[in-house]
């Protein structure tokens, strides 16, 4: 009678093993878990945000097999970019320009090796996110203290990631990467499109004083992944993930009571989704779910849930428009060059 359930259970395990990258998940737990534990002990919210720095260091380190020296430079790049954007935030025009410049540089570095795009992305994402998140709803002095805790505590995240990387390289008897791939032939077009999209997104956030504005800027840069077709596909995935994950997270938050433990675990789960899933749409959908759930535990899911969906769609639309404009301009340049030649 029970035999029919065996294949289904086996199929479920196989599906989960394909969907969940267990090795990456365990390593992310090792580097982010201590931040959550420290949050419980010290009751310091900045330590939860430090988890984003840790996983942002871990993702390129694992994907590109980076040596500790490069990981340390990556950490410094995140902190410098974060500090620049954080300090520029009170001067809105300056913040908009610097954010667009950060988006441009995140892609332009592929001129020296196409794999630098991964490093560039994981400098831009945590720096922009934290620059906005740290100032959200607190006084200037509290925001400065929060930023200081993140910067001072960052060597902990760096040490954990480097330790994992050294262990992996010794266990596999494999050396660290010595090359970042061939230089990207077409680097300026996507870099310009990213800068345009981020500039428009940041300007809108500052003009309208949008809450959770980091998601507009993050989404604007995220969909610039190639030509218009590829960027449209990326926006569809993000839209589906937000439209499904955010309401479900909000509904779960209605059922569950507000809890500091629940909040920390939901933030931990949201951070782990950045690295733990094979398919982007699944990871992003679960990330939206856990962020809405975390907001619910903190007492504000309804408004944040709506903002999350709107911000993802607005930012993605800016990204698509920027890709389309750069493609149109580039085609005209090519035509003129051919006609003059």
CSV table of C-alpha atoms in Angstrom, one decimal:
chain,number,residue,atom,x,y,z
A,1,UNK,CA,0.0,0.0,0.0
A,2,UNK,CA,2.9,2.4,0.8
A,3,UNK,CA,5.0,1.5,-2.3
A,4,UNK,CA,3.6,4.2,-4.5
A,5,UNK,CA,4.8,6.9,-2.1
A,6,UNK,CA,8.4,5.7,-2.4
A,7,UNK,CA,9.0,7.0,-5.9
A,8,UNK,CA,7.3,10.2,-5.1
A,9,UNK,CA,9.5,10.7,-2.0
A,10,UNK,CA,12.6,9.9,-4.1
A,11,UNK,CA,11.5,12.3,-6.8
A,12,UNK,CA,11.0,15.0,-4.3
A,13,UNK,CA,14.5,14.5,-2.8
A,14,UNK,CA,15.9,14.5,-6.3
A,15,UNK,CA,14.0,17.7,-7.2
A,16,UNK,CA,15.2,19.4,-4.0
A,17,UNK,CA,18.8,18.3,-4.7
A,18,UNK,CA,18.6,19.9,-8.1
A,19,UNK,CA,17.0,23.1,-6.9
A,20,UNK,CA,19.0,23.7,-3.7
A,21,UNK,CA,22.8,24.1,-3.9
A,22,UNK,CA,23.6,22.3,-0.6
A,23,UNK,CA,27.3,23.1,-0.6
A,24,UNK,CA,26.8,26.8,-1.1
A,25,UNK,CA,23.9,26.8,1.4
A,26,UNK,CA,26.1,25.3,4.1
A,27,UNK,CA,28.9,27.7,3.5
A,28,UNK,CA,26.6,30.6,3.5
A,29,UNK,CA,25.2,29.4,6.9
A,30,UNK,CA,28.8,29.3,8.2
A,31,UNK,CA,29.5,32.9,7.3
A,32,UNK,CA,26.0,34.5,8.0
A,33,UNK,CA,24.9,32.3,11.0
A,34,UNK,CA,27.4,34.0,13.4
A,35,UNK,CA,26.0,37.4,12.5
A,36,UNK,CA,22.5,36.3,13.5
A,37,UNK,CA,23.8,34.7,16.7
A,38,UNK,CA,25.7,37.9,17.5
A,39,UNK,CA,22.4,39.9,16.9
A,40,UNK,CA,20.6,37.8,19.5
A,41,UNK,CA,23.4,38.4,22.0
A,42,UNK,CA,24.1,42.1,21.4
A,43,UNK,CA,20.7,43.2,20.0
A,44,UNK,CA,22.5,45.1,17.4
A,45,UNK,CA,20.6,45.3,14.0
A,46,UNK,CA,23.7,46.3,12.1
A,47,UNK,CA,25.0,42.8,12.6
A,48,UNK,CA,22.2,41.4,10.5
A,49,UNK,CA,23.1,43.8,7.7
A,50,UNK,CA,26.7,42.6,8.1
A,51,UNK,CA,25.4,39.3,6.8
A,52,UNK,CA,24.8,40.9,3.4
A,53,UNK,CA,28.4,41.9,3.3
A,54,UNK,CA,29.4,38.3,4.2
A,55,UNK,CA,27.3,36.6,1.5
A,56,UNK,CA,28.4,39.3,-1.1
A,57,UNK,CA,32.0,38.3,-0.4
A,58,UNK,CA,31.2,34.6,-0.5
A,59,UNK,CA,29.3,34.4,-3.8
A,60,UNK,CA,32.2,35.7,-6.1
A,61,UNK,CA,34.7,33.8,-3.9
A,62,UNK,CA,33.0,30.5,-4.6
A,63,UNK,CA,32.1,31.1,-8.3
A,64,UNK,CA,35.4,32.5,-9.3
A,65,UNK,CA,37.7,30.5,-6.9
A,66,UNK,CA,39.2,33.7,-5.5
A,67,UNK,CA,42.3,33.8,-3.3
A,68,UNK,CA,42.1,35.6,0.1
A,69,UNK,CA,44.0,38.6,-1.2
A,70,UNK,CA,41.4,39.2,-3.9
A,71,UNK,CA,38.6,38.7,-1.4
A,72,UNK,CA,40.2,41.3,0.8
A,73,UNK,CA,40.3,43.8,-2.1
A,74,UNK,CA,36.6,42.9,-2.8
A,75,UNK,CA,35.7,43.7,0.8
A,76,UNK,CA,37.5,47.0,0.7
A,77,UNK,CA,35.7,47.9,-2.6
A,78,UNK,CA,32.3,47.2,-0.9
A,79,UNK,CA,33.1,49.3,2.1
A,80,UNK,CA,34.5,52.2,0.2
A,81,UNK,CA,31.5,52.3,-2.2
A,82,UNK,CA,29.1,51.9,0.8
A,83,UNK,CA,30.8,54.7,2.7
A,84,UNK,CA,30.8,57.1,-0.3
A,85,UNK,CA,27.1,56.5,-1.0
A,86,UNK,CA,26.2,56.7,2.7
A,87,UNK,CA,28.0,60.0,3.1
A,88,UNK,CA,26.6,61.4,-0.1
A,89,UNK,CA,23.0,60.5,0.7
A,90,UNK,CA,22.1,63.8,2.4
A,91,UNK,CA,23.1,65.6,-0.9
A,92,UNK,CA,20.5,64.1,-3.2
A,93,UNK,CA,22.0,65.1,-6.6
A,94,UNK,CA,25.5,63.9,-5.5
A,95,UNK,CA,24.0,60.6,-4.3
A,96,UNK,CA,22.2,60.1,-7.7
A,97,UNK,CA,25.4,60.7,-9.7
A,98,UNK,CA,27.6,58.5,-7.5
A,99,UNK,CA,25.1,55.7,-7.6
A,100,UNK,CA,24.9,55.8,-11.4
A,101,UNK,CA,28.7,55.9,-11.5
A,102,UNK,CA,28.9,52.8,-9.2
A,103,UNK,CA,26.5,51.0,-11.6
A,104,UNK,CA,28.6,52.0,-14.6
A,105,UNK,CA,31.9,50.8,-13.0
A,106,UNK,CA,30.3,47.5,-11.9
A,107,UNK,CA,29.9,46.6,-15.6
A,108,UNK,CA,32.8,48.6,-17.1
A,109,UNK,CA,35.3,46.4,-15.2
A,110,UNK,CA,34.5,43.6,-17.6
A,111,UNK,CA,36.8,45.5,-20.0
A,112,UNK,CA,39.6,43.7,-18.1
A,113,UNK,CA,37.9,40.3,-17.9
A,114,UNK,CA,34.3,39.2,-18.3
A,115,UNK,CA,34.3,37.5,-14.9
A,116,UNK,CA,34.8,40.9,-13.2
A,117,UNK,CA,31.0,41.4,-13.8
A,118,UNK,CA,30.3,39.0,-10.8
A,119,UNK,CA,32.7,41.1,-8.6
A,120,UNK,CA,31.2,44.3,-9.9
A,121,UNK,CA,27.7,43.2,-9.2
A,122,UNK,CA,28.5,42.2,-5.7
A,123,UNK,CA,30.1,45.5,-4.9
A,124,UNK,CA,27.2,47.5,-6.3
A,125,UNK,CA,24.4,45.5,-4.7
A,126,UNK,CA,25.5,45.5,-1.0
A,127,UNK,CA,26.8,49.1,-1.2
A,128,UNK,CA,23.6,50.5,-2.6
A,129,UNK,CA,21.4,48.4,-0.4
A,130,UNK,CA,23.1,49.2,2.8
A,131,UNK,CA,23.5,52.9,2.0
A,132,UNK,CA,19.7,53.2,1.8
A,133,UNK,CA,18.8,50.6,4.4
A,134,UNK,CA,21.0,52.1,7.1
A,135,UNK,CA,19.4,55.5,6.8
A,136,UNK,CA,15.8,54.2,6.5
A,137,UNK,CA,13.7,55.6,9.4
A,138,UNK,CA,16.4,56.6,11.8
A,139,UNK,CA,18.2,59.8,12.8
A,140,UNK,CA,21.5,60.8,11.2
A,141,UNK,CA,23.5,60.0,14.3
A,142,UNK,CA,22.0,56.5,14.6
A,143,UNK,CA,22.6,55.9,10.9
A,144,UNK,CA,26.2,56.9,11.3
A,145,UNK,CA,26.6,54.6,14.3
A,146,UNK,CA,25.0,51.8,12.4
A,147,UNK,CA,27.3,52.3,9.4
A,148,UNK,CA,30.3,52.4,11.7
A,149,UNK,CA,29.4,49.0,13.3
A,150,UNK,CA,29.1,47.5,9.8
A,151,UNK,CA,32.5,48.8,8.7
A,152,UNK,CA,34.3,48.0,12.0
A,153,UNK,CA,32.8,44.4,12.1
A,154,UNK,CA,33.5,43.7,8.4
A,155,UNK,CA,36.8,41.9,9.1
A,156,UNK,CA,34.8,39.2,10.8
A,157,UNK,CA,32.9,38.5,7.6
A,158,UNK,CA,36.1,38.7,5.6
A,159,UNK,CA,37.9,36.2,7.9
A,160,UNK,CA,35.0,33.7,7.7
A,161,UNK,CA,34.9,33.8,3.9
A,162,UNK,CA,38.6,33.5,3.6
A,163,UNK,CA,38.7,30.6,5.9
A,164,UNK,CA,36.1,28.7,3.9
A,165,UNK,CA,38.0,29.5,0.7
A,166,UNK,CA,41.3,28.3,2.1
A,167,UNK,CA,39.7,25.1,3.4
A,168,UNK,CA,38.0,24.4,0.0
A,169,UNK,CA,41.2,24.9,-1.9
A,170,UNK,CA,43.2,22.6,0.3
A,171,UNK,CA,40.5,19.9,0.3
A,172,UNK,CA,40.2,20.0,-3.4
A,173,UNK,CA,43.9,20.5,-3.9
A,174,UNK,CA,43.0,23.2,-6.4
A,175,UNK,CA,44.7,26.6,-6.8
A,176,UNK,CA,43.0,29.9,-6.7
A,177,UNK,CA,42.0,31.6,-9.9
A,178,UNK,CA,44.7,33.5,-11.7
A,179,UNK,CA,42.6,34.9,-14.5
A,180,UNK,CA,39.2,36.7,-14.8
A,181,UNK,CA,38.5,35.6,-18.3
A,182,UNK,CA,39.0,37.4,-21.6
A,183,UNK,CA,38.2,41.1,-21.8
A,184,UNK,CA,34.6,41.7,-22.8
A,185,UNK,CA,34.4,43.0,-26.4
A,186,UNK,CA,31.1,44.8,-25.7
A,187,UNK,CA,31.5,46.4,-22.3
A,188,UNK,CA,30.6,50.0,-22.9
A,189,UNK,CA,27.0,49.5,-24.0
A,190,UNK,CA,25.8,47.5,-21.0
A,191,UNK,CA,27.8,49.8,-18.7
A,192,UNK,CA,26.1,52.8,-20.2
A,193,UNK,CA,22.7,51.2,-20.0
A,194,UNK,CA,23.3,50.3,-16.4
A,195,UNK,CA,24.3,53.8,-15.5
A,196,UNK,CA,21.3,55.3,-17.3
A,197,UNK,CA,18.9,52.9,-15.6
A,198,UNK,CA,20.4,53.5,-12.1
A,199,UNK,CA,20.5,57.3,-12.6
A,200,UNK,CA,16.8,57.4,-13.5
A,201,UNK,CA,15.9,55.0,-10.7
A,202,UNK,CA,18.0,56.9,-8.1
A,203,UNK,CA,16.6,60.3,-9.3
A,204,UNK,CA,13.0,59.0,-8.9
A,205,UNK,CA,13.7,57.6,-5.5
A,206,UNK,CA,15.2,61.0,-4.3
A,207,UNK,CA,12.6,63.2,-6.0
A,208,UNK,CA,9.6,61.2,-4.6
A,209,UNK,CA,11.4,60.2,-1.4
A,210,UNK,CA,10.3,56.6,-2.0
A,211,UNK,CA,10.6,54.1,0.9
A,212,UNK,CA,12.7,51.0,0.3
A,213,UNK,CA,14.2,52.8,-2.7
A,214,UNK,CA,17.2,50.5,-2.8
A,215,UNK,CA,14.9,47.9,-4.5
A,216,UNK,CA,14.3,50.4,-7.4
A,217,UNK,CA,18.0,50.9,-8.0
A,218,UNK,CA,18.9,47.3,-7.5
A,219,UNK,CA,16.2,46.2,-9.9
A,220,UNK,CA,17.2,48.8,-12.5
A,221,UNK,CA,20.7,47.4,-12.6
A,222,UNK,CA,19.7,43.8,-12.3
A,223,UNK,CA,17.8,43.5,-15.5
A,224,UNK,CA,20.6,44.8,-17.7
A,225,UNK,CA,22.0,41.4,-18.6
A,226,UNK,CA,22.5,41.6,-22.3
A,227,UNK,CA,20.2,42.5,-25.2
A,228,UNK,CA,16.6,43.6,-24.9
A,229,UNK,CA,15.2,40.0,-25.1
A,230,UNK,CA,17.4,38.8,-22.2
A,231,UNK,CA,16.6,41.8,-20.1
A,232,UNK,CA,12.9,41.4,-20.7
A,233,UNK,CA,13.2,37.7,-19.5
A,234,UNK,CA,15.0,38.8,-16.4
A,235,UNK,CA,12.3,41.4,-15.6
A,236,UNK,CA,9.6,38.7,-16.1
A,237,UNK,CA,11.3,36.5,-13.6
A,238,UNK,CA,11.7,39.2,-11.0
A,239,UNK,CA,8.1,40.4,-11.5
A,240,UNK,CA,6.7,36.8,-11.0
A,241,UNK,CA,9.0,36.3,-8.0
A,242,UNK,CA,7.8,39.5,-6.4
A,243,UNK,CA,4.1,39.1,-7.3
A,244,UNK,CA,4.1,35.6,-5.8
A,245,UNK,CA,6.6,35.8,-3.0
A,246,UNK,CA,5.6,39.1,-1.4
A,247,UNK,CA,1.9,38.4,-0.9
A,248,UNK,CA,2.6,34.9,0.4
A,249,UNK,CA,5.1,36.4,2.9
A,250,UNK,CA,2.6,38.9,3.9
A,251,UNK,CA,-0.1,36.3,4.5
A,252,UNK,CA,2.3,34.1,6.5
A,253,UNK,CA,3.1,37.2,8.6
A,254,UNK,CA,-0.6,37.7,9.4
A,255,UNK,CA,-0.8,34.2,10.8
A,256,UNK,CA,2.5,34.2,12.7
A,257,UNK,CA,3.0,36.4,15.8
A,258,UNK,CA,5.6,39.3,15.8
A,259,UNK,CA,8.8,37.9,17.1
A,260,UNK,CA,12.5,39.1,17.3
A,261,UNK,CA,13.6,35.5,16.7
A,262,UNK,CA,11.3,35.1,13.7
A,263,UNK,CA,12.5,38.4,12.3
A,264,UNK,CA,16.2,37.4,12.6
A,265,UNK,CA,15.5,33.9,11.1
A,266,UNK,CA,13.5,35.5,8.2
A,267,UNK,CA,16.4,37.9,7.5
A,268,UNK,CA,18.8,35.0,7.6
A,269,UNK,CA,16.7,33.0,5.2
A,270,UNK,CA,16.3,36.0,2.8
A,271,UNK,CA,20.1,36.4,2.8
A,272,UNK,CA,20.7,32.7,2.1
A,273,UNK,CA,18.4,32.8,-1.0
A,274,UNK,CA,21.1,35.0,-2.7
A,275,UNK,CA,23.2,31.9,-3.1
A,276,UNK,CA,21.3,28.7,-2.4
A,277,UNK,CA,19.1,28.1,-5.4
A,278,UNK,CA,19.9,26.9,-8.9
A,279,UNK,CA,17.0,28.8,-10.6
A,280,UNK,CA,16.9,32.6,-10.3
A,281,UNK,CA,13.1,32.8,-10.2
A,282,UNK,CA,12.9,30.4,-7.3
A,283,UNK,CA,15.6,32.2,-5.3
A,284,UNK,CA,14.2,35.7,-6.0
A,285,UNK,CA,10.6,34.6,-5.2
A,286,UNK,CA,11.7,33.1,-1.8
A,287,UNK,CA,13.8,36.2,-1.1
A,288,UNK,CA,10.7,38.4,-1.6
A,289,UNK,CA,8.7,36.0,0.6
A,290,UNK,CA,11.2,36.1,3.5
A,291,UNK,CA,11.7,39.9,3.3
A,292,UNK,CA,7.9,40.4,3.5
A,293,UNK,CA,7.8,37.9,6.4
A,294,UNK,CA,10.7,39.7,8.2
A,295,UNK,CA,8.8,43.0,7.7
A,296,UNK,CA,5.7,41.4,9.2
A,297,UNK,CA,7.7,40.2,12.3
A,298,UNK,CA,9.0,43.8,12.6
A,299,UNK,CA,5.4,45.1,12.5
A,300,UNK,CA,5.2,46.7,9.0
A,301,UNK,CA,4.6,44.1,6.3
A,302,UNK,CA,1.6,45.5,4.6
A,303,UNK,CA,3.1,48.8,3.3
A,304,UNK,CA,6.5,47.2,2.6
A,305,UNK,CA,5.0,44.3,0.7
A,306,UNK,CA,3.2,46.7,-1.7
A,307,UNK,CA,6.4,48.9,-2.0
A,308,UNK,CA,8.5,45.8,-2.8
A,309,UNK,CA,6.3,44.8,-5.8
A,310,UNK,CA,6.1,48.3,-7.2
A,311,UNK,CA,9.8,49.0,-6.7
A,312,UNK,CA,10.8,45.9,-8.5
A,313,UNK,CA,8.5,46.7,-11.5
A,314,UNK,CA,9.6,50.4,-11.7
A,315,UNK,CA,13.3,49.6,-11.4
A,316,UNK,CA,13.0,46.8,-14.0
A,317,UNK,CA,11.2,49.1,-16.4
A,318,UNK,CA,14.0,51.7,-16.1
A,319,UNK,CA,16.4,48.9,-16.9
A,320,UNK,CA,14.5,47.8,-20.0
A,321,UNK,CA,14.1,51.3,-21.3
A,322,UNK,CA,17.9,52.0,-20.9
A,323,UNK,CA,18.8,48.8,-22.8
A,324,UNK,CA,16.4,49.7,-25.6
A,325,UNK,CA,17.8,53.2,-25.9
A,326,UNK,CA,21.4,52.1,-25.9
A,327,UNK,CA,20.6,49.5,-28.6
A,328,UNK,CA,18.9,52.1,-30.8
A,329,UNK,CA,21.7,54.6,-30.4
A,330,UNK,CA,24.3,51.9,-31.1
A,331,UNK,CA,22.5,50.7,-34.3
A,332,UNK,CA,22.4,54.2,-35.6
A,333,UNK,CA,26.1,54.7,-34.9
A,334,UNK,CA,26.9,51.5,-36.8
A,335,UNK,CA,24.7,52.5,-39.7
A,336,UNK,CA,26.4,55.9,-40.0
A,337,UNK,CA,29.9,54.3,-39.8
A,338,UNK,CA,29.0,51.9,-42.6
A,339,UNK,CA,27.4,54.6,-44.8
A,340,UNK,CA,30.4,56.9,-44.3
A,341,UNK,CA,32.8,54.0,-45.0
